[in-house]
Coordinates of C-alpha atoms and ligand atoms in Angstrom, one line a residue:
X25 CA 85.4 90.4 110.7
X26 CA 81.9 91.4 109.1
X27 CA 79.2 93.1 110.9
X28 CA 75.7 94.4 110.3
X29 CA 75.7 97.8 112.2
X30 CA 72.7 98.4 115.0
X31 CA 74.1 101.8 115.1
X32 CA 75.9 104.3 112.5
X33 CA 76.8 108.0 113.4
X34 CA 77.9 110.2 110.7
X35 CA 81.4 111.9 112.7
X36 CA 83.1 113.8 109.9
X37 CA 84.0 114.9 106.8
X38 CA 86.8 116.5 104.5
X39 CA 87.3 117.6 101.3
X40 CA 90.6 116.1 99.5
X41 CA 92.1 117.8 96.4
X42 CA 95.6 118.9 97.5
X43 CA 98.6 117.4 99.1
X44 CA 97.9 119.1 102.3
X45 CA 94.3 117.6 102.5
X46 CA 95.9 114.2 102.3
X47 CA 98.0 115.3 105.3
X48 CA 95.1 116.0 107.1
X49 CA 92.9 113.2 106.0
X50 CA 95.3 110.8 107.7
X51 CA 95.5 113.1 111.0
X52 CA 91.4 112.7 110.9
X53 CA 91.4 109.1 110.4
X54 CA 94.2 108.7 113.0
X55 CA 92.3 110.5 115.9
X56 CA 89.0 109.0 114.6
X57 CA 90.4 105.5 115.0
X58 CA 92.1 106.1 118.2
X59 CA 89.0 107.8 119.5
X60 CA 87.4 104.3 118.9
X61 CA 89.6 102.6 121.1
X62 CA 91.8 100.8 118.1
X63 CA 95.3 99.4 118.8
X64 CA 98.0 101.3 117.8
X65 CA 98.8 98.6 115.0
X66 CA 95.6 98.8 114.1
X67 CA 95.0 102.7 113.5
X68 CA 98.2 102.7 111.6
X69 CA 96.7 100.2 108.9
X70 CA 93.4 102.1 109.0
X71 CA 95.7 104.9 108.3
X72 CA 97.3 103.7 105.6
X73 CA 94.5 102.6 103.7
X74 CA 92.8 105.7 103.9
X75 CA 96.1 107.6 102.9
X76 CA 96.0 105.2 99.7
X77 CA 92.6 106.2 98.9
X78 CA 92.9 109.8 99.3
X79 CA 96.2 109.9 96.9
X80 CA 93.6 108.2 94.5
X81 CA 90.9 110.9 94.7
X82 CA 94.2 113.7 94.3
X83 CA 95.3 111.8 91.2
X84 CA 92.7 110.3 89.3
X85 CA 89.9 112.5 90.2
X86 CA 91.3 115.8 91.1
X87 CA 88.9 116.0 94.2
X88 CA 86.4 114.6 96.4
X89 CA 85.1 113.9 100.2
X90 CA 86.3 111.5 102.8
X91 CA 83.5 110.7 105.3
X92 CA 83.9 108.8 108.4
X93 CA 81.0 107.1 110.4
X94 CA 81.2 105.3 113.5
X95 CA 79.4 102.2 114.1
X96 CA 78.5 100.0 116.8
X97 CA 76.9 96.6 117.4
X98 CA 76.4 94.6 120.5
X99 CA 79.5 93.2 120.5
X100 CA 82.0 95.3 118.4
X101 CA 82.8 99.0 117.4
X102 CA 83.9 100.0 114.0
X103 CA 84.6 102.6 111.9
X104 CA 83.8 103.3 108.3
X105 CA 85.3 105.5 105.8
X106 CA 83.9 106.3 102.5
X107 CA 85.7 108.2 99.7
X108 CA 83.6 109.8 96.9
X109 CA 84.6 111.6 93.8
X110 CA 83.0 112.6 90.7
X111 CA 86.0 112.3 88.5
X112 CA 86.7 109.9 85.3
X113 CA 85.4 106.8 87.3
X114 CA 87.4 103.2 86.7
X115 CA 86.3 101.2 83.7
X116 CA 87.2 98.0 84.9
X117 CA 87.2 97.4 88.8
X118 CA 88.9 93.9 88.8
X119 CA 91.6 95.4 86.6
X120 CA 92.3 98.3 88.9
X121 CA 92.4 96.0 92.0
X122 CA 95.2 93.7 90.6
X123 CA 98.4 94.2 92.1
X124 CA 100.6 96.0 90.1
X125 CA 98.0 97.5 87.5
X126 CA 98.3 101.2 87.7
X127 CA 97.2 103.9 84.6
X128 CA 99.4 106.7 86.4
X129 CA 102.9 105.2 86.6
X130 CA 102.3 104.4 90.1
X131 CA 103.0 100.8 91.9
X132 CA 99.6 99.7 91.6
X133 CA 99.5 98.7 94.8
X134 CA 97.2 101.4 96.6
X135 CA 93.7 99.5 96.0
X136 CA 94.9 95.8 96.7
X137 CA 96.9 96.7 99.7
X138 CA 94.3 99.0 101.2
X139 CA 91.6 96.2 100.9
X140 CA 94.2 94.0 102.9
X141 CA 94.2 96.0 105.7
X142 CA 90.5 96.4 106.5
X143 CA 88.0 94.0 107.1
X144 CA 85.2 95.3 104.3
X145 CA 86.2 96.9 101.2
X146 CA 83.6 97.8 98.4
X147 CA 84.3 99.9 95.4
X148 CA 81.6 101.2 92.9
X149 CA 82.5 102.9 90.0
X150 CA 80.8 104.5 87.1
X151 CA 83.2 105.8 84.0
X152 CA 82.6 109.6 83.7
X153 CA 80.5 109.7 86.9
X154 CA 82.9 108.7 89.6
X155 CA 84.1 106.5 92.0
X156 CA 83.1 105.3 95.7
X157 CA 85.1 103.2 98.2
X158 CA 83.9 102.3 101.8
X159 CA 86.0 100.6 104.0
X160 CA 85.4 99.3 107.2
X161 CA 87.4 98.2 110.4
X162 CA 86.2 96.7 113.3
X163 CA 87.1 95.7 117.0
X164 CA 85.4 93.6 119.7
X165 CA 84.2 95.8 122.7
Ligands
ADP202 N1 89.3 107.4 92.2 C1 89.8 107.5 91.3 N2 89.4 107.4 90.0 C2 89.6 106.7 89.2 N3 90.5 106.2 88.5 C3 90.8 105.7 89.7 C4 90.8 106.1 91.3 N4 91.3 105.2 91.8 C5 92.2 104.2 91.3 N5 91.7 104.5 90.1 C6 92.3 103.3 89.0 O1 93.1 102.6 89.6 C7 94.0 102.0 89.2 C8 94.8 101.4 90.4 O2 94.7 102.1 91.5 P1 96.0 101.7 92.8 O3 96.0 100.7 93.3 O4 95.8 102.7 94.2 O5 97.5 102.0 92.3 P2 98.3 103.5 91.5 O6 97.6 104.6 92.4 O7 99.6 103.2 92.1 O8 98.1 103.4 90.1 C9 94.7 103.7 89.0 O9 95.9 103.5 88.1 C10 93.6 104.0 88.2 O10 93.5 104.0 87.2
MG203 MG1 96.9 104.6 94.2

């Protein structure tokens, strides 16, 4: 489902730089998605995707910010999660999006897995400047 929001309201932001911040981010996303009325299975999908992005910030950029935004159209309610860092960036995004690709000895499933779990997935990155990932999830009113 893809939508152009008629309303988008910033709802919160969190600094992410430690393992504890990943836990806090998971909790914040869980609460925000539940408050938005998503069913439990959808809440879990959104939390799982957010967890991967928060972990990437810690692991590859050192620190960054997660912002969450409530969206609305005539027929749908949604949540957008933005992950922004000013770390090393990603030189080849299509490579980073491939399953099994990791420069950190990981499983390389974080980015492709997160993409599958949400309705819209955008990634922008500039080597030496940082990375921004935006996830959107929608539900019908
Ligand atoms: N925020 C980021 N900053 C810099 N590089 C990143 C960031 N997020 C992901 N990457 C790069 O993309 C690769 C793939 O990420 P991901 O799919 O989450 O797998 P994994 O974390 O297991 O390596 C990482 O190994 C890393 O090279
Ligand atoms: Mg990862």
